[in-house]
Short mmCIF file of C-alpha atoms in Angstrom, two decimals:
data_model
loop_
_atom_site.label_atom_id
_atom_site.label_comp_id
_atom_site.label_asym_id
_atom_site.label_seq_id
_atom_site.Cartn_x
_atom_site.Cartn_y
_atom_site.Cartn_z
CA MET W 27 -3.70 -14.62 2.03
CA SER W 28 -3.87 -18.22 0.84
CA HIS W 29 -3.95 -18.39 -2.89
CA PRO W 30 -7.74 -17.27 -3.14
CA VAL W 31 -8.90 -19.07 -6.50
CA PRO W 32 -12.61 -19.81 -6.16
CA SER W 33 -12.03 -22.77 -8.88
CA ASP W 34 -10.97 -22.38 -12.78
CA LYS W 35 -12.92 -25.28 -14.06
CA PRO W 36 -16.98 -25.71 -14.35
CA SER W 37 -18.93 -27.88 -11.91
CA ASN W 38 -20.30 -29.34 -14.89
CA PRO W 39 -18.88 -28.60 -18.54
CA GLU W 40 -22.60 -28.67 -19.74
CA ASN W 41 -23.46 -25.03 -17.72
CA PRO W 42 -23.26 -21.47 -19.72
CA ARG W 43 -20.45 -19.75 -19.08
CA VAL W 44 -21.30 -15.63 -19.24
CA PHE W 45 -18.92 -12.89 -18.51
CA PHE W 46 -18.34 -9.46 -16.96
CA ASP W 47 -15.92 -6.58 -18.38
CA VAL W 48 -15.98 -4.12 -15.86
CA ASP W 49 -15.62 -0.57 -15.71
CA ILE W 50 -14.01 1.65 -12.56
CA GLY W 51 -13.96 5.10 -12.86
CA GLY W 52 -14.54 5.13 -16.27
CA GLU W 53 -11.42 2.80 -17.48
CA ARG W 54 -11.54 -0.94 -17.77
CA ALA W 55 -10.81 -3.00 -15.18
CA GLY W 56 -10.64 -5.97 -16.42
CA ARG W 57 -13.15 -9.59 -17.33
CA ILE W 58 -15.45 -11.58 -14.58
CA VAL W 59 -16.10 -15.12 -16.20
CA LEU W 60 -18.64 -17.05 -14.41
CA GLU W 61 -20.24 -20.60 -14.50
CA LEU W 62 -24.73 -20.84 -14.12
CA PHE W 63 -25.53 -23.81 -12.43
CA ALA W 64 -28.16 -24.40 -14.82
CA ASP W 65 -28.22 -27.67 -13.67
CA ILE W 66 -29.59 -27.39 -10.39
CA THR W 67 -30.59 -24.14 -10.21
CA PRO W 68 -32.32 -23.77 -14.06
CA LYS W 69 -34.94 -21.14 -14.31
CA THR W 70 -32.68 -18.38 -12.11
CA ALA W 71 -29.57 -19.69 -14.55
CA GLU W 72 -31.64 -19.02 -17.51
CA ASN W 73 -33.01 -15.47 -16.58
CA PHE W 74 -29.67 -14.50 -15.93
CA ARG W 75 -27.94 -15.89 -19.20
CA ALA W 76 -30.18 -13.50 -21.09
CA LEU W 77 -30.22 -10.29 -18.45
CA CYS W 78 -26.44 -11.20 -19.47
CA THR W 79 -27.05 -11.21 -23.39
CA GLY W 80 -29.49 -8.51 -23.89
CA GLU W 81 -31.65 -11.12 -26.15
CA LYS W 82 -35.08 -10.27 -24.43
CA GLY W 83 -34.83 -6.55 -25.30
CA THR W 84 -36.70 -4.21 -23.71
CA GLY W 85 -39.51 -4.78 -20.42
CA LYS W 86 -42.60 -4.31 -21.07
CA SER W 87 -43.55 -2.73 -18.04
CA THR W 88 -40.69 -0.41 -17.80
CA GLY W 89 -39.79 0.39 -21.50
CA LYS W 90 -35.83 -0.06 -19.93
CA PRO W 91 -33.60 -2.66 -21.80
CA LEU W 92 -33.16 -6.32 -20.49
CA HIS W 93 -29.69 -6.42 -20.32
CA PHE W 94 -27.09 -5.72 -17.35
CA LYS W 95 -24.70 -4.26 -20.06
CA GLY W 96 -24.01 -0.45 -18.74
CA CYS W 97 -26.12 -1.26 -14.94
CA PRO W 98 -23.58 -0.06 -12.14
CA PHE W 99 -22.31 -2.24 -9.22
CA HIS W 100 -24.46 -0.07 -6.63
CA ARG W 101 -23.71 -1.47 -3.08
CA ARG W 102 -21.15 -2.99 -1.21
CA VAL W 103 -22.76 -5.47 1.59
CA THR W 104 -20.12 -5.82 4.54
CA GLY W 105 -22.36 -6.81 7.14
CA GLU W 106 -25.23 -8.72 7.73
CA LYS W 107 -30.16 -21.22 -0.28
CA VAL W 108 -31.25 -23.22 -1.51
CA THR W 109 -29.12 -26.54 -1.85
CA ILE W 110 -26.04 -24.51 -2.31
CA MET W 111 -24.44 -23.83 1.11
CA HIS W 112 -22.70 -19.50 0.81
CA ASP W 113 -19.32 -21.58 2.30
CA LYS W 114 -16.65 -20.18 0.09
CA VAL W 115 -15.63 -16.90 -2.20
CA GLY W 116 -16.40 -16.59 -5.51
CA LEU W 117 -20.85 -17.61 -5.20
CA LEU W 118 -22.88 -15.71 -7.48
CA SER W 119 -26.32 -15.73 -5.72
CA MET W 120 -29.60 -13.93 -6.20
CA ALA W 121 -30.69 -11.55 -4.46
CA ASN W 122 -34.31 -11.28 -2.95
CA ALA W 123 -37.05 -9.72 -0.28
CA GLY W 124 -38.02 -13.13 0.67
CA PRO W 125 -39.83 -16.11 -0.96
CA ASN W 126 -40.70 -15.72 -4.61
CA THR W 127 -39.03 -12.38 -5.09
CA ASN W 128 -36.04 -13.09 -6.57
CA GLY W 129 -35.76 -10.19 -9.74
CA SER W 130 -32.38 -9.02 -11.37
CA GLN W 131 -30.38 -8.03 -8.39
CA PHE W 132 -27.56 -10.54 -7.83
CA PHE W 133 -24.45 -10.53 -4.93
CA ILE W 134 -21.17 -12.31 -5.28
CA THR W 135 -19.38 -13.48 -1.64
CA THR W 136 -15.83 -12.62 -1.12
CA VAL W 137 -15.67 -14.34 2.45
CA PRO W 138 -17.95 -18.10 3.22
CA THR W 139 -21.22 -15.93 4.40
CA PRO W 140 -23.51 -18.67 6.47
CA HIS W 141 -26.10 -16.45 7.48
CA LEU W 142 -27.38 -15.97 4.25
CA ASP W 143 -27.69 -20.10 3.80
CA ASP W 144 -31.61 -20.70 3.21
CA LYS W 145 -32.56 -17.27 2.35
CA HIS W 146 -30.53 -16.52 -1.17
CA VAL W 147 -30.43 -18.90 -3.90
CA VAL W 148 -26.76 -19.79 -4.81
CA PHE W 149 -26.67 -20.16 -8.78
CA GLY W 150 -23.41 -19.75 -10.01
CA GLN W 151 -19.87 -19.08 -9.21
CA VAL W 152 -16.41 -16.89 -10.52
CA LEU W 153 -14.04 -18.71 -12.89
CA LYS W 154 -12.01 -16.14 -13.67
CA GLY W 155 -11.79 -12.57 -12.20
CA MET W 156 -11.41 -12.93 -8.73
CA GLY W 157 -8.98 -10.10 -8.29
CA ILE W 158 -11.42 -7.51 -11.14
CA VAL W 159 -14.12 -8.64 -7.29
CA LYS W 160 -11.85 -8.05 -4.86
CA MET W 161 -10.90 -4.47 -6.80
CA LEU W 162 -14.38 -3.86 -6.30
CA GLU W 163 -14.85 -4.72 -2.75
CA SER W 164 -11.63 -2.90 -1.78
CA ILE W 165 -13.32 0.49 -3.38
CA GLU W 166 -13.60 3.56 -0.61
CA THR W 167 -17.58 3.70 0.01
CA ASN W 168 -19.96 6.68 1.07
CA GLU W 169 -22.69 4.36 2.68
CA ASP W 170 -22.59 1.48 1.25
CA ALA W 171 -21.95 3.15 -2.66
CA PRO W 172 -18.66 3.35 -4.29
CA VAL W 173 -17.38 6.95 -4.62
CA LYS W 174 -16.17 5.69 -7.96
CA PRO W 175 -18.49 4.93 -10.65
CA CYS W 176 -18.51 0.87 -11.13
CA ALA W 177 -20.39 -0.54 -14.26
CA ILE W 178 -21.01 -3.43 -16.71
CA GLY W 179 -19.34 -1.91 -19.33
CA ASP W 180 -20.07 -5.33 -21.78
CA CYS W 181 -21.36 -8.76 -21.28
CA GLY W 182 -22.82 -12.07 -22.80
CA GLU W 183 -22.24 -15.52 -22.91
CA HIS W 184 -18.47 -17.14 -22.59
CA LYS W 185 -18.66 -20.26 -25.19
CA ASP W 186 -15.75 -22.44 -25.90
CA GLY W 187 -12.63 -20.82 -27.19
CA ASP W 188 -13.54 -17.69 -25.91
CA SER W 189 -10.88 -15.39 -24.51
CA TRP W 190 -10.55 -16.06 -20.39
CA GLY W 191 -9.82 -12.06 -21.04
CA THR W 192 -7.39 -12.34 -17.69
CA GLY W 193 -4.43 -10.82 -19.28
CA PRO W 194 -3.92 -7.10 -19.82
CA ARG W 195 -4.85 -5.98 -23.92
CA ASP W 196 -2.91 -2.69 -23.30
CA GLY W 197 -0.25 -3.69 -26.26
CA SER W 198 2.78 -3.50 -23.18
CA GLY W 199 3.62 -6.70 -23.94
CA ASP W 200 2.14 -7.91 -20.67
CA THR W 201 0.98 -11.41 -21.04
CA HIS W 202 0.42 -12.25 -17.52
CA PRO W 203 -2.57 -12.16 -15.79
CA ASP W 204 -3.38 -8.62 -13.81
CA PHE W 205 -4.75 -10.24 -10.73
CA PRO W 206 -2.33 -12.87 -9.07
CA GLU W 207 -6.10 -14.96 -8.51
CA ASP W 208 -6.25 -16.13 -11.86
CA SER W 209 -2.63 -16.76 -13.05
CA ASP W 210 -1.81 -20.08 -13.32
CA VAL W 211 1.81 -20.09 -11.81
CA ASP W 212 2.56 -22.55 -8.43
CA PHE W 213 2.88 -19.01 -5.53
CA LYS W 214 5.04 -22.04 -3.65
CA ASP W 215 7.78 -21.87 -6.96
CA VAL W 216 9.80 -18.78 -5.77
CA ASP W 217 11.39 -18.67 -8.73
CA LYS W 218 8.61 -18.87 -11.21
CA VAL W 219 7.23 -15.96 -9.26
CA LEU W 220 10.36 -13.78 -9.44
CA SER W 221 10.30 -14.17 -12.97
CA VAL W 222 6.55 -13.01 -13.63
CA ALA W 223 7.30 -10.43 -11.02
CA GLU W 224 11.03 -9.29 -12.61
CA ASP W 225 8.81 -9.93 -16.56
CA VAL W 226 6.15 -6.97 -15.16
CA LYS W 227 8.53 -4.81 -13.74
CA ASN W 228 10.49 -4.51 -16.23
CA ILE W 229 7.64 -3.70 -18.58
CA GLY W 230 6.53 -1.08 -15.67
CA ASN W 231 10.70 0.36 -16.93
CA SER W 232 10.06 0.09 -20.52
CA LEU W 233 6.33 3.01 -19.74
CA PHE W 234 9.22 4.78 -17.51
CA LYS W 235 11.17 5.70 -19.67
CA ASN W 236 8.70 6.61 -21.81
CA GLN W 237 6.87 9.17 -19.39
CA ASP W 238 3.86 7.06 -19.10
CA TRP W 239 4.39 7.54 -15.39
CA LYS W 240 0.37 6.13 -14.26
CA ALA W 241 0.48 2.94 -16.59
CA ALA W 242 4.28 1.86 -15.24
CA VAL W 243 2.92 2.46 -11.75
CA ASN W 244 0.01 0.40 -12.47
CA LYS W 245 2.90 -2.60 -14.10
CA TYR W 246 5.16 -1.98 -10.08
CA SER W 247 1.16 -2.90 -8.87
CA LYS W 248 0.82 -5.37 -10.74
CA ALA W 249 4.23 -7.02 -10.19
CA LEU W 250 3.92 -6.20 -6.14
CA ARG W 251 0.68 -8.01 -5.75
CA TYR W 252 2.25 -11.56 -7.18
CA LEU W 253 5.09 -10.98 -4.61
CA GLU W 254 2.89 -10.06 -1.57
CA VAL W 255 0.93 -13.51 -2.64
CA SER W 256 3.92 -15.72 -3.01
CA GLY W 257 5.45 -13.87 0.22
CA GLU W 258 2.59 -14.76 2.32
CA LEU W 259 2.87 -18.88 1.33
CA LEU W 260 7.22 -19.18 1.19
CA GLU W 261 9.55 -19.81 4.73
CA GLU W 262 11.42 -16.73 5.78
CA ALA W 263 14.47 -17.42 3.74
CA ALA W 264 12.32 -18.26 0.04
CA GLN W 265 10.98 -14.62 1.31
CA GLN W 266 14.26 -12.76 1.64
CA LYS W 267 14.96 -13.46 -2.11
CA LEU W 268 11.40 -11.75 -2.99
CA GLU W 269 12.69 -8.43 -1.49
CA PRO W 270 15.30 -6.99 -3.70
CA THR W 271 12.76 -7.26 -6.33
CA ALA W 272 9.61 -5.75 -4.11
CA LEU W 273 12.28 -2.73 -3.01
CA SER W 274 12.61 -1.67 -6.60
CA CYS W 275 9.26 -1.24 -7.08
CA PHE W 276 8.35 0.38 -4.19
CA LEU W 277 11.30 3.24 -5.32
CA ASN W 278 10.04 3.05 -8.71
CA THR W 279 6.45 4.12 -8.06
CA ALA W 280 7.80 7.09 -5.16
CA ALA W 281 9.79 7.97 -8.77
CA CYS W 282 6.48 7.88 -10.65
CA ASN W 283 4.54 10.05 -8.25
CA LEU W 284 6.65 12.44 -7.68
CA LYS W 285 6.83 13.17 -11.30
CA MET W 286 2.55 13.18 -11.48
CA GLN W 287 2.92 15.75 -8.15
CA LEU W 288 1.18 12.69 -6.49
CA TRP W 289 3.17 13.93 -2.90
CA GLN W 290 1.36 11.48 -0.50
CA ASP W 291 1.33 8.47 -2.01
CA ALA W 292 4.91 8.99 -3.09
CA LEU W 293 5.41 9.29 0.43
CA GLU W 294 3.67 5.78 1.06
CA SER W 295 6.06 4.16 -1.55
CA CYS W 296 9.03 5.14 0.44
CA ASN W 297 7.58 4.01 3.41
CA GLU W 298 6.88 0.41 1.95
CA ALA W 299 10.45 0.83 0.97
CA LEU W 300 12.07 1.76 4.17
CA GLU W 301 10.45 -1.12 5.81
CA LEU W 302 12.50 -3.31 3.60
CA ASP W 303 15.48 -1.44 4.08
CA GLN W 304 15.44 1.08 6.97
CA ALA W 305 18.94 2.36 5.61
CA ASN W 306 18.06 2.59 1.61
CA THR W 307 19.33 6.58 0.58
CA LYS W 308 17.04 6.46 -2.55
CA ALA W 309 13.71 5.63 -0.46
CA LEU W 310 15.04 8.44 2.28
CA PHE W 311 16.01 11.01 -0.88
CA ARG W 312 12.81 10.97 -2.39
CA ARG W 313 10.97 10.69 0.84
CA ALA W 314 12.41 13.51 1.42
CA GLN W 315 11.55 14.75 -2.21
CA ALA W 316 7.53 14.03 -0.59
CA TRP W 317 7.66 15.77 1.98
CA GLN W 318 8.42 18.96 0.10
CA GLY W 319 6.04 18.33 -2.24
CA LEU W 320 4.02 18.14 1.17
CA LYS W 321 5.24 21.51 2.17
CA GLU W 322 7.01 19.61 4.96
CA ASN W 323 10.37 21.21 5.06
CA SER W 324 11.69 20.02 8.45
CA LYS W 325 10.36 16.23 7.38
CA ALA W 326 12.21 16.86 4.74
CA MET W 327 16.05 17.82 6.12
CA ILE W 328 15.60 15.03 8.61
CA ASP W 329 15.26 12.69 5.90
CA LEU W 330 18.66 14.61 3.69
CA LYS W 331 20.65 14.76 7.08
CA LYS W 332 19.68 10.59 7.58
CA ALA W 333 20.80 10.39 3.73
CA GLN W 334 23.71 11.89 3.78
CA GLY W 335 24.42 10.30 7.09
CA ILE W 336 24.59 6.94 5.22
CA ALA W 337 26.37 7.31 2.52
CA PRO W 338 28.87 10.78 3.04
CA GLU W 339 30.26 10.10 -0.52
CA ASP W 340 27.00 10.06 -1.99
CA LYS W 341 27.53 13.85 -4.03
CA GLU W 342 23.77 14.03 -4.62
CA ALA W 343 22.78 13.40 -1.30
CA MET W 344 25.07 15.69 -0.20
CA VAL W 345 24.21 18.67 -2.56
CA ALA W 346 20.29 17.91 -1.72
CA TYR W 347 21.36 18.12 2.09
CA LEU W 348 23.54 21.60 1.86
CA GLN W 349 21.10 23.37 -0.75
CA GLY W 350 18.08 22.08 2.19
CA ARG W 351 20.10 23.25 4.96
CA ASN W 352 20.97 26.55 3.48
CA VAL W 353 17.17 27.42 1.98
CA ALA W 354 15.78 26.48 5.20
CA ARG W 355 18.39 29.11 6.75
CA ALA W 356 17.23 31.55 4.54
CA ARG W 357 13.23 31.43 4.96
CA ARG W 358 14.28 31.31 8.79
CA ILE W 359 15.83 35.44 7.99
CA TRP W 360 13.43 36.69 5.22
CA PRO W 361 10.51 34.90 5.50
CA GLY W 362 8.57 37.43 3.45
CA TYR W 363 10.81 37.38 0.25
CA PHE W 364 9.89 33.33 -0.83
CA LEU W 365 7.14 33.25 -3.31
CA PRO W 366 6.05 29.94 -4.13
CA GLY W 367 5.90 28.86 -7.90
CA ARG W 368 8.51 31.64 -9.24
CA CYS W 369 12.20 32.20 -9.57
CA HIS W 370 13.89 35.23 -11.07
CA SER W 371 16.73 35.63 -13.84
CA LEU W 372 19.52 36.84 -10.82
CA GLY W 373 21.08 33.31 -10.36
CA LEU W 374 23.01 32.68 -6.35
CA SER W 375 23.65 28.85 -5.58
CA ALA W 376 21.95 27.75 -2.51
CA VAL W 377 25.44 27.67 -0.69
CA THR W 378 25.77 31.17 -1.23
CA LEU W 379 22.29 32.20 -0.50
CA GLY W 380 22.68 30.13 3.06
CA LYS W 381 25.97 31.80 3.74
CA MET W 382 24.24 34.85 3.03
CA ALA W 383 21.55 33.86 5.26
CA SER W 384 23.84 32.60 8.44
CA ALA W 385 22.98 33.96 11.92
CA ALA W 386 26.96 32.88 12.76
CA SER W 387 28.18 34.96 9.63
CA MET W 388 25.89 38.03 8.88
CA PRO W 389 25.36 41.00 11.13
CA LEU W 390 22.16 42.14 12.22
CA PHE W 391 22.23 45.11 9.62
CA MET W 392 22.64 42.86 6.81
CA ALA W 393 19.90 40.79 7.21
CA VAL W 394 17.75 43.28 7.04
CA TRP W 395 19.70 45.93 3.99
CA VAL W 396 20.11 42.85 1.89
CA PRO W 397 16.74 41.96 0.69
CA LEU W 398 15.67 45.54 0.45
CA ILE W 399 19.25 46.33 -1.92
CA PHE W 400 18.57 43.25 -4.04
CA GLY W 401 14.76 44.20 -4.05
CA THR W 402 15.19 47.94 -5.31
CA PHE W 403 18.25 46.39 -8.32
CA MET W 404 15.41 44.03 -8.96
CA LYS W 405 12.87 46.04 -10.16
CA PRO W 406 13.70 48.42 -12.70
CA GLY W 407 15.44 45.40 -14.83
CA LEU W 408 14.29 41.81 -14.29
CA GLN W 409 11.27 40.74 -14.12
CA PRO W 410 10.07 37.00 -12.49
CA ILE W 411 9.56 34.22 -14.97
CA SER W 412 7.42 30.96 -14.40
CA SER W 413 9.11 28.13 -13.53
CA PRO W 414 8.27 24.26 -14.01
CA PRO W 415 6.75 22.44 -10.11
CA GLY W 416 10.14 21.27 -8.59
CA LYS W 417 13.18 23.24 -10.27
CA CYS W 418 12.57 26.25 -8.03
CA GLY W 419 12.55 27.45 -4.95
CA SER W 420 12.18 31.34 -4.50
CA TYR W 421 13.75 34.18 -3.65
CA ARG W 422 13.02 37.71 -4.31
CA GLY W 423 15.93 38.61 -6.82
CA MET W 424 17.75 35.25 -5.86
CA MET W 425 17.11 31.88 -7.43
CA PHE W 426 18.48 28.58 -5.91
CA PRO W 427 17.65 25.22 -6.85
CA ALA W 428 14.70 22.91 -5.00
CA LEU W 429 15.66 18.96 -4.69
CA GLU W 430 15.92 17.55 -8.41
CA LEU W 431 13.16 14.97 -9.45
CA PRO W 432 14.71 11.17 -9.63
CA LYS W 433 15.98 10.78 -13.44
CA GLY W 434 15.12 7.38 -13.68
CA ALA W 435 14.03 3.60 -12.57
CA GLN W 436 15.62 0.44 -11.76
#
């Protein structure tokens, strides 16, 4: 992917500029700033500018505001002029149904679209915010309509000295544009890109410590966007300098997703980390936790065994492996006695439980009578207690720990 900025300077300084503040899923995603080609298409440009400011009031026939504010992005066009060709990304073009049918509907190109030449009027271009356009393009759709609500939360005319609005306004101290497309960083300078990515990652780590998992994931994702754009422009040797930071971001993202119990997202982040480092025990351990959350205990055990084999001196990996193995034994012997989401106050370790359940060390009558004995003793005096998800697995009358969630970012 080349650095996909269509333009960051007006083709004519006298042309008006307008902005859209875009909301996705009810949250402010960012700002798109557009130049209107008033020097080439004056009527279309002026009509569009007025719809951005809302200065024309309400329509006489409809009684509705003549204003883009609050209007949804209702369609993503994937298939399918007049002096300007649709030959690059970020062009603003007027939708119509034929000659002399221009209205207020418009589209922004995300790829060159020469098949639209001589059919639609190009009357502007994106100056900043192409990353937001790409984000809108990537939203999942159902029959071309976005499944998340996407709307123009605010809009207006962009004057000299106004904020370009490409940087975050989240109070985190992050000053870098949310999308590489809007950054002035030289993406062929690996040290400059690393500096930005590390800065954003460290802000994510601070959010992690404050247990703001979702905001932390957003920062790690942002750092990865910068690394991805740079990596595709660099030679292989320079790309390798980016990998430690990328690996850290994937691992930290997985940790956040585990905290939020987004098991599938955590799994995908771990897979990305393992593509960079197949022997990374943290990635294997966290993927095992994700598998456990998805009730794929056999797959969790495979990853735990790999982690323990790679780093046998790692006590955390060893304990998790033994716990998982012994719980698996117990589940095979006494499947009816496991109660998801509950635990009891009588504590036997996972190691003890596993030994009890081992077919090699326990005769058949023990496998039958031990649960009955414990079930009998537990009924009169000990009541089940609720347990936070991820803190315990359950056996009637016994408590054993499940895999502990990650404690910190790196």
